[in-house]
């Protein structure tokens, strides 16, 4: 079922434009990295706060507000550039057959749901139980780092 | 011995060859990318404060103190994993134009950080709590983002052109 979508996406004007321009694909991968810096960097620092390692004097809800905007900017940058790389990817190697690609997408789906539910809740209140804060921090780090490593692995398999 | 010959010797060492041909070479790449999120992530978020774009009610010195260890620690992780990646591809890197751009970017980013630490920061008493710090402080933040950004970009392009 996904196969026709892959073909359609890669043959669309978007995919063709990225693929045929000299800097399209490389440019998208650079935007992706900048997005990762904002998104994962922000999530990383927020997780350190949830674990009580940095900025203990600043309420979690306050810091959550500080980080939310730019983290969202980073998320949009990664999604737009990542989709462009998917669309602009040639048929060799075939992403549909790529293990790391599907792993990345599965982790990304879980990460997105987590980000806008549990993570959003825990980072906007100061009365979340300690164990829930820790769980949120570890999940955030595991999921977003997992998405990153799986994504980087695509090029090697 | 020329610089190129030294790089070739490094690349051809047993360790260099083993890393390059290992099935786990991608993990080295992966941790280098994760290191970006920690090091550049922490640096960018401090730069946003220095530019007056985020956490305006928090003292600049306090933001710096809180994430200093992570900026430094992240950079050390980047330097180690990057050094190992270079070891495996030293001669390939030597002739790669983006590697050279990356080295220049690293030097300039280092110089910018040193100038901020040794010169600009001396006057911190006057702008520590400022929502909009003086121009030289905001410029230090902007230069930092641009320079580290160019290091990241050229590092990414380098891997495309081996």
Tab-separated table of C-alpha atoms in Angstrom:
chain	number	residue	atom	x	y	z
A	1	UNK	CA	0.000	0.000	0.000
A	2	UNK	CA	2.844	2.363	0.820
A	3	UNK	CA	4.691	1.552	-2.383
A	4	UNK	CA	2.459	3.631	-4.733
A	5	UNK	CA	2.787	6.555	-2.309
A	6	UNK	CA	6.588	6.327	-2.460
A	7	UNK	CA	6.480	6.351	-6.251
A	8	UNK	CA	3.991	9.213	-6.356
A	9	UNK	CA	6.000	11.303	-3.838
A	10	UNK	CA	9.309	10.718	-5.582
A	11	UNK	CA	7.839	11.495	-9.017
A	12	UNK	CA	5.984	14.625	-7.824
A	13	UNK	CA	7.270	18.076	-8.880
A	14	UNK	CA	8.603	18.490	-5.335
A	15	UNK	CA	10.682	15.326	-5.461
A	16	UNK	CA	11.837	16.029	-8.999
A	17	UNK	CA	12.873	19.585	-8.103
A	18	UNK	CA	14.935	18.448	-5.105
A	19	UNK	CA	16.535	15.621	-7.068
A	20	UNK	CA	17.435	17.608	-10.174
A	21	UNK	CA	18.755	20.790	-8.582
A	22	UNK	CA	22.440	20.769	-7.671
A	23	UNK	CA	21.945	21.903	-4.080
A	24	UNK	CA	18.449	20.574	-3.398
A	25	UNK	CA	19.253	17.398	-1.524
A	26	UNK	CA	22.415	18.652	0.183
A	27	UNK	CA	20.644	21.891	1.132
A	28	UNK	CA	17.744	19.960	2.648
A	29	UNK	CA	20.151	17.849	4.711
A	30	UNK	CA	21.781	21.011	6.089
A	31	UNK	CA	18.397	22.522	7.036
A	32	UNK	CA	17.638	19.170	8.654
A	33	UNK	CA	20.791	19.394	10.790
A	34	UNK	CA	19.983	22.964	11.898
A	35	UNK	CA	16.480	21.801	12.780
A	36	UNK	CA	17.971	18.941	14.827
A	37	UNK	CA	20.188	21.392	16.706
A	38	UNK	CA	17.159	23.469	17.751
A	39	UNK	CA	14.758	20.580	18.329
A	40	UNK	CA	16.979	17.939	19.916
A	41	UNK	CA	19.181	20.567	21.572
A	42	UNK	CA	16.093	22.122	23.160
A	43	UNK	CA	14.630	18.754	24.169
A	44	UNK	CA	18.028	17.739	25.568
A	45	UNK	CA	18.364	20.824	27.787
A	46	UNK	CA	14.720	20.535	28.878
A	47	UNK	CA	15.314	16.882	29.777
A	48	UNK	CA	18.330	17.864	31.880
A	49	UNK	CA	16.023	20.246	33.741
A	50	UNK	CA	13.401	17.504	34.216
A	51	UNK	CA	16.152	15.324	35.689
A	52	UNK	CA	17.114	18.197	38.007
A	53	UNK	CA	20.610	18.579	36.552
A	54	UNK	CA	20.513	22.175	35.255
A	55	UNK	CA	18.572	25.389	35.930
A	56	UNK	CA	16.982	24.052	39.101
A	57	UNK	CA	16.046	27.582	40.170
A	58	UNK	CA	13.799	28.064	37.150
A	59	UNK	CA	10.338	26.492	37.359
A	60	UNK	CA	9.794	23.725	34.808
A	61	UNK	CA	6.662	25.409	33.447
A	62	UNK	CA	8.635	28.641	32.889
A	63	UNK	CA	11.490	26.869	31.129
A	64	UNK	CA	8.972	24.832	29.149
A	65	UNK	CA	7.543	28.103	27.826
A	66	UNK	CA	11.059	29.404	27.033
A	67	UNK	CA	11.882	26.358	24.962
A	68	UNK	CA	8.538	25.682	23.274
A	69	UNK	CA	8.688	28.253	20.461
A	70	UNK	CA	12.186	27.640	19.096
A	71	UNK	CA	11.835	23.888	19.598
A	72	UNK	CA	8.723	24.004	17.409
A	73	UNK	CA	10.668	26.006	14.789
A	74	UNK	CA	13.291	23.231	14.837
A	75	UNK	CA	10.618	20.548	14.523
A	76	UNK	CA	9.033	22.228	11.480
A	77	UNK	CA	12.493	22.600	9.889
A	78	UNK	CA	13.267	18.892	10.355
A	79	UNK	CA	9.858	17.770	9.053
A	80	UNK	CA	9.900	19.969	5.928
A	81	UNK	CA	13.535	19.204	5.043
A	82	UNK	CA	13.160	15.520	5.950
A	83	UNK	CA	10.106	15.177	3.699
A	84	UNK	CA	12.053	16.923	0.935
A	85	UNK	CA	14.874	14.403	1.279
A	86	UNK	CA	12.371	11.560	1.196
A	87	UNK	CA	10.693	12.983	-1.932
A	88	UNK	CA	14.005	13.860	-3.554
A	89	UNK	CA	15.594	10.508	-2.824
A	90	UNK	CA	16.421	8.507	-5.938
A	91	UNK	CA	15.241	4.926	-6.345
A	92	UNK	CA	18.718	3.616	-5.489
A	93	UNK	CA	19.031	2.666	-2.736
A	94	UNK	CA	15.314	2.031	-2.399
A	95	UNK	CA	13.981	3.707	0.767
A	96	UNK	CA	10.976	1.372	0.721
A	97	UNK	CA	13.356	-1.555	1.267
A	98	UNK	CA	15.496	0.300	3.824
A	99	UNK	CA	15.330	-1.035	7.398
A	100	UNK	CA	16.721	2.126	9.045
A	101	UNK	CA	14.237	4.301	7.116
A	102	UNK	CA	11.219	2.425	8.507
A	103	UNK	CA	12.759	2.361	11.974
A	104	UNK	CA	13.241	6.119	11.759
A	105	UNK	CA	9.617	6.664	10.668
A	106	UNK	CA	8.255	4.441	13.442
A	107	UNK	CA	10.346	6.195	16.075
A	108	UNK	CA	9.358	9.575	14.604
A	109	UNK	CA	5.651	8.754	14.803
A	110	UNK	CA	5.978	7.709	18.449
A	111	UNK	CA	8.179	10.742	19.180
A	112	UNK	CA	5.624	13.154	17.664
A	113	UNK	CA	2.712	11.683	19.602
A	114	UNK	CA	4.804	11.686	22.784
A	115	UNK	CA	6.002	15.253	22.173
A	116	UNK	CA	2.506	16.728	21.941
A	117	UNK	CA	0.989	14.683	24.747
A	118	UNK	CA	3.076	13.524	27.706
A	119	UNK	CA	6.080	15.796	27.033
A	120	UNK	CA	3.838	18.827	26.493
A	121	UNK	CA	1.951	18.111	29.742
A	122	UNK	CA	4.963	17.425	31.949
A	123	UNK	CA	6.925	20.455	30.710
A	124	UNK	CA	4.048	22.858	31.346
A	125	UNK	CA	3.460	22.075	35.025
A	126	UNK	CA	5.477	22.206	38.212
A	127	UNK	CA	3.650	19.515	40.156
A	128	UNK	CA	4.374	16.435	38.032
A	129	UNK	CA	5.633	13.502	40.160
A	130	UNK	CA	9.397	13.012	40.118
A	131	UNK	CA	9.152	9.574	38.560
A	132	UNK	CA	6.993	10.920	35.720
A	133	UNK	CA	9.496	13.725	35.058
A	134	UNK	CA	12.331	11.249	34.855
A	135	UNK	CA	10.379	8.899	32.612
A	136	UNK	CA	9.509	11.813	30.306
A	137	UNK	CA	13.134	12.938	30.120
A	138	UNK	CA	14.457	9.449	29.332
A	139	UNK	CA	11.724	8.814	26.753
A	140	UNK	CA	12.397	12.157	25.070
A	141	UNK	CA	16.137	11.496	24.841
A	142	UNK	CA	15.696	7.898	23.700
A	143	UNK	CA	13.083	8.711	21.049
A	144	UNK	CA	14.718	11.799	19.494
A	145	UNK	CA	18.260	10.399	19.627
A	146	UNK	CA	16.842	7.178	18.137
A	147	UNK	CA	15.235	9.076	15.261
A	148	UNK	CA	18.558	10.826	14.610
A	149	UNK	CA	20.750	7.726	14.641
A	150	UNK	CA	18.315	5.681	12.531
A	151	UNK	CA	18.172	8.556	10.031
A	152	UNK	CA	21.945	8.789	9.797
A	153	UNK	CA	22.141	4.999	9.335
A	154	UNK	CA	19.988	5.115	6.157
A	155	UNK	CA	22.997	6.157	4.112
A	156	UNK	CA	25.031	3.166	5.251
A	157	UNK	CA	22.666	0.256	4.505
B	1	UNK	CA	57.126	14.551	4.635
B	2	UNK	CA	54.338	16.697	3.247
B	3	UNK	CA	51.034	17.220	5.002
B	4	UNK	CA	49.352	15.000	2.415
B	5	UNK	CA	51.805	12.174	3.086
B	6	UNK	CA	51.203	12.460	6.818
B	7	UNK	CA	47.450	12.254	6.204
B	8	UNK	CA	47.942	9.221	3.989
B	9	UNK	CA	50.024	7.557	6.692
B	10	UNK	CA	47.302	8.279	9.269
B	11	UNK	CA	44.565	6.881	7.025
B	12	UNK	CA	46.625	3.761	6.287
B	13	UNK	CA	47.330	2.895	9.908
B	14	UNK	CA	45.851	-0.346	11.189
B	15	UNK	CA	43.338	1.515	13.359
B	16	UNK	CA	42.287	3.816	10.522
B	17	UNK	CA	41.698	0.905	8.165
B	18	UNK	CA	39.862	-1.126	10.806
B	19	UNK	CA	37.473	1.745	11.565
B	20	UNK	CA	36.863	2.524	7.889
B	21	UNK	CA	36.050	-1.074	7.013
B	22	UNK	CA	34.093	-1.853	10.171
B	23	UNK	CA	30.388	-2.684	10.022
B	24	UNK	CA	29.951	-0.303	12.936
B	25	UNK	CA	31.473	2.759	11.253
B	26	UNK	CA	27.946	4.213	10.970
B	27	UNK	CA	27.705	4.277	14.773
B	28	UNK	CA	30.681	6.611	14.897
B	29	UNK	CA	28.870	8.819	12.386
B	30	UNK	CA	25.662	8.567	14.395
B	31	UNK	CA	27.299	9.631	17.647
B	32	UNK	CA	28.994	12.519	15.850
B	33	UNK	CA	25.541	13.693	14.719
B	34	UNK	CA	24.074	13.247	18.216
B	35	UNK	CA	26.977	15.249	19.584
B	36	UNK	CA	25.804	18.150	17.393
B	37	UNK	CA	22.486	18.198	19.214
B	38	UNK	CA	24.278	18.397	22.577
B	39	UNK	CA	27.133	20.778	21.753
B	40	UNK	CA	25.666	23.048	19.065
B	41	UNK	CA	22.258	22.688	20.745
B	42	UNK	CA	23.567	24.106	24.016
B	43	UNK	CA	25.612	26.772	22.191
B	44	UNK	CA	22.683	27.895	19.983
B	45	UNK	CA	20.363	28.181	22.971
B	46	UNK	CA	22.916	30.352	24.778
B	47	UNK	CA	23.373	32.436	21.624
B	48	UNK	CA	19.620	33.027	21.492
B	49	UNK	CA	19.848	34.485	25.015
B	50	UNK	CA	22.863	36.623	24.108
B	51	UNK	CA	20.949	37.945	21.084
B	52	UNK	CA	17.994	38.857	23.296
B	53	UNK	CA	15.654	36.350	21.657
B	54	UNK	CA	14.927	33.917	24.483
B	55	UNK	CA	14.823	33.595	28.306
B	56	UNK	CA	14.985	37.388	28.597
B	57	UNK	CA	14.249	37.459	32.322
B	58	UNK	CA	17.171	35.138	33.110
B	59	UNK	CA	20.614	36.616	33.767
B	60	UNK	CA	23.016	35.946	30.877
B	61	UNK	CA	25.744	34.843	33.298
B	62	UNK	CA	23.276	32.385	34.843
B	63	UNK	CA	22.310	30.841	31.477
B	64	UNK	CA	26.023	30.579	30.684
B	65	UNK	CA	26.863	29.007	34.039
B	66	UNK	CA	24.063	26.455	33.738
B	67	UNK	CA	24.908	25.142	30.288
B	68	UNK	CA	28.650	25.822	30.133
B	69	UNK	CA	29.553	22.245	31.052
B	70	UNK	CA	27.269	20.904	28.301
B	71	UNK	CA	28.673	23.237	25.665
B	72	UNK	CA	32.200	22.173	26.611
B	73	UNK	CA	31.373	18.497	27.151
B	74	UNK	CA	29.455	18.333	23.864
B	75	UNK	CA	32.379	19.922	22.057
B	76	UNK	CA	34.813	17.372	23.540
B	77	UNK	CA	32.513	14.557	22.351
B	78	UNK	CA	32.428	16.135	18.883
B	79	UNK	CA	36.192	16.536	18.859
B	80	UNK	CA	36.801	12.898	19.832
B	81	UNK	CA	34.279	11.355	17.414
B	82	UNK	CA	35.295	13.836	14.694
B	83	UNK	CA	38.959	13.011	15.304
B	84	UNK	CA	38.249	9.293	14.890
B	85	UNK	CA	36.261	9.948	11.698
B	86	UNK	CA	39.202	11.979	10.398
B	87	UNK	CA	41.640	9.217	11.347
B	88	UNK	CA	39.727	6.773	9.133
B	89	UNK	CA	39.591	9.186	6.156
B	90	UNK	CA	42.548	11.530	6.743
B	91	UNK	CA	43.896	11.598	3.170
B	92	UNK	CA	40.376	11.806	1.675
B	93	UNK	CA	39.629	14.706	4.018
B	94	UNK	CA	42.875	16.509	3.232
B	95	UNK	CA	41.913	17.035	-0.399
B	96	UNK	CA	38.265	17.751	0.373
B	97	UNK	CA	37.437	21.443	-0.019
B	98	UNK	CA	34.598	21.304	2.545
B	99	UNK	CA	36.972	19.863	5.141
B	100	UNK	CA	39.182	22.896	4.676
B	101	UNK	CA	36.197	25.251	4.974
B	102	UNK	CA	35.217	23.356	8.106
B	103	UNK	CA	38.666	23.860	9.671
B	104	UNK	CA	38.542	27.600	8.944
B	105	UNK	CA	35.023	27.748	10.419
B	106	UNK	CA	36.229	25.936	13.549
B	107	UNK	CA	39.133	28.359	14.005
B	108	UNK	CA	36.878	31.396	13.548
B	109	UNK	CA	34.205	29.987	15.882
B	110	UNK	CA	36.925	29.350	18.479
B	111	UNK	CA	38.289	32.875	18.048
B	112	UNK	CA	34.780	34.326	18.417
B	113	UNK	CA	34.221	32.362	21.647
B	114	UNK	CA	37.629	33.405	23.016
B	115	UNK	CA	37.012	37.059	22.196
B	116	UNK	CA	33.647	36.895	23.955
B	117	UNK	CA	35.125	35.202	27.013
B	118	UNK	CA	38.243	37.330	27.362
B	119	UNK	CA	37.044	40.736	26.163
B	120	UNK	CA	33.296	41.202	25.803
B	121	UNK	CA	32.376	39.374	29.010
B	122	UNK	CA	34.450	41.767	31.140
B	123	UNK	CA	31.652	44.313	30.951
B	124	UNK	CA	28.972	41.802	31.893
B	125	UNK	CA	28.021	43.811	34.976
B	126	UNK	CA	26.421	46.397	32.699
B	127	UNK	CA	24.225	44.038	30.648
B	128	UNK	CA	23.826	40.819	32.612
B	129	UNK	CA	20.106	41.358	33.156
B	130	UNK	CA	19.417	43.240	29.913
B	131	UNK	CA	16.586	41.870	27.805
B	132	UNK	CA	18.306	43.371	24.795
B	133	UNK	CA	22.089	43.257	25.397
B	134	UNK	CA	24.494	45.740	23.713
B	135	UNK	CA	25.347	45.287	20.050
B	136	UNK	CA	28.731	43.591	20.621
B	137	UNK	CA	27.096	40.919	22.792
B	138	UNK	CA	24.309	40.289	20.296
B	139	UNK	CA	26.865	40.131	17.485
B	140	UNK	CA	28.892	37.535	19.422
B	141	UNK	CA	25.754	35.386	19.520
B	142	UNK	CA	25.004	35.939	15.835
B	143	UNK	CA	28.601	35.171	14.765
B	144	UNK	CA	28.543	32.043	16.892
B	145	UNK	CA	25.384	30.743	15.183
B	146	UNK	CA	26.702	31.600	11.710
B	147	UNK	CA	30.167	30.092	12.319
B	148	UNK	CA	29.022	26.896	14.048
B	149	UNK	CA	26.335	26.677	11.372
B	150	UNK	CA	29.002	26.796	8.670
B	151	UNK	CA	31.006	24.113	10.499
B	152	UNK	CA	27.922	21.861	10.542
B	153	UNK	CA	27.041	22.610	6.915
B	154	UNK	CA	30.554	21.975	5.576
B	155	UNK	CA	30.807	18.797	7.666
B	156	UNK	CA	27.605	17.538	6.071
B	157	UNK	CA	28.734	18.490	2.543
B	158	UNK	CA	32.126	16.876	3.166
B	159	UNK	CA	30.514	13.464	3.614
B	160	UNK	CA	28.710	13.874	0.264
B	161	UNK	CA	31.923	14.552	-1.604
B	162	UNK	CA	34.205	11.716	-0.505
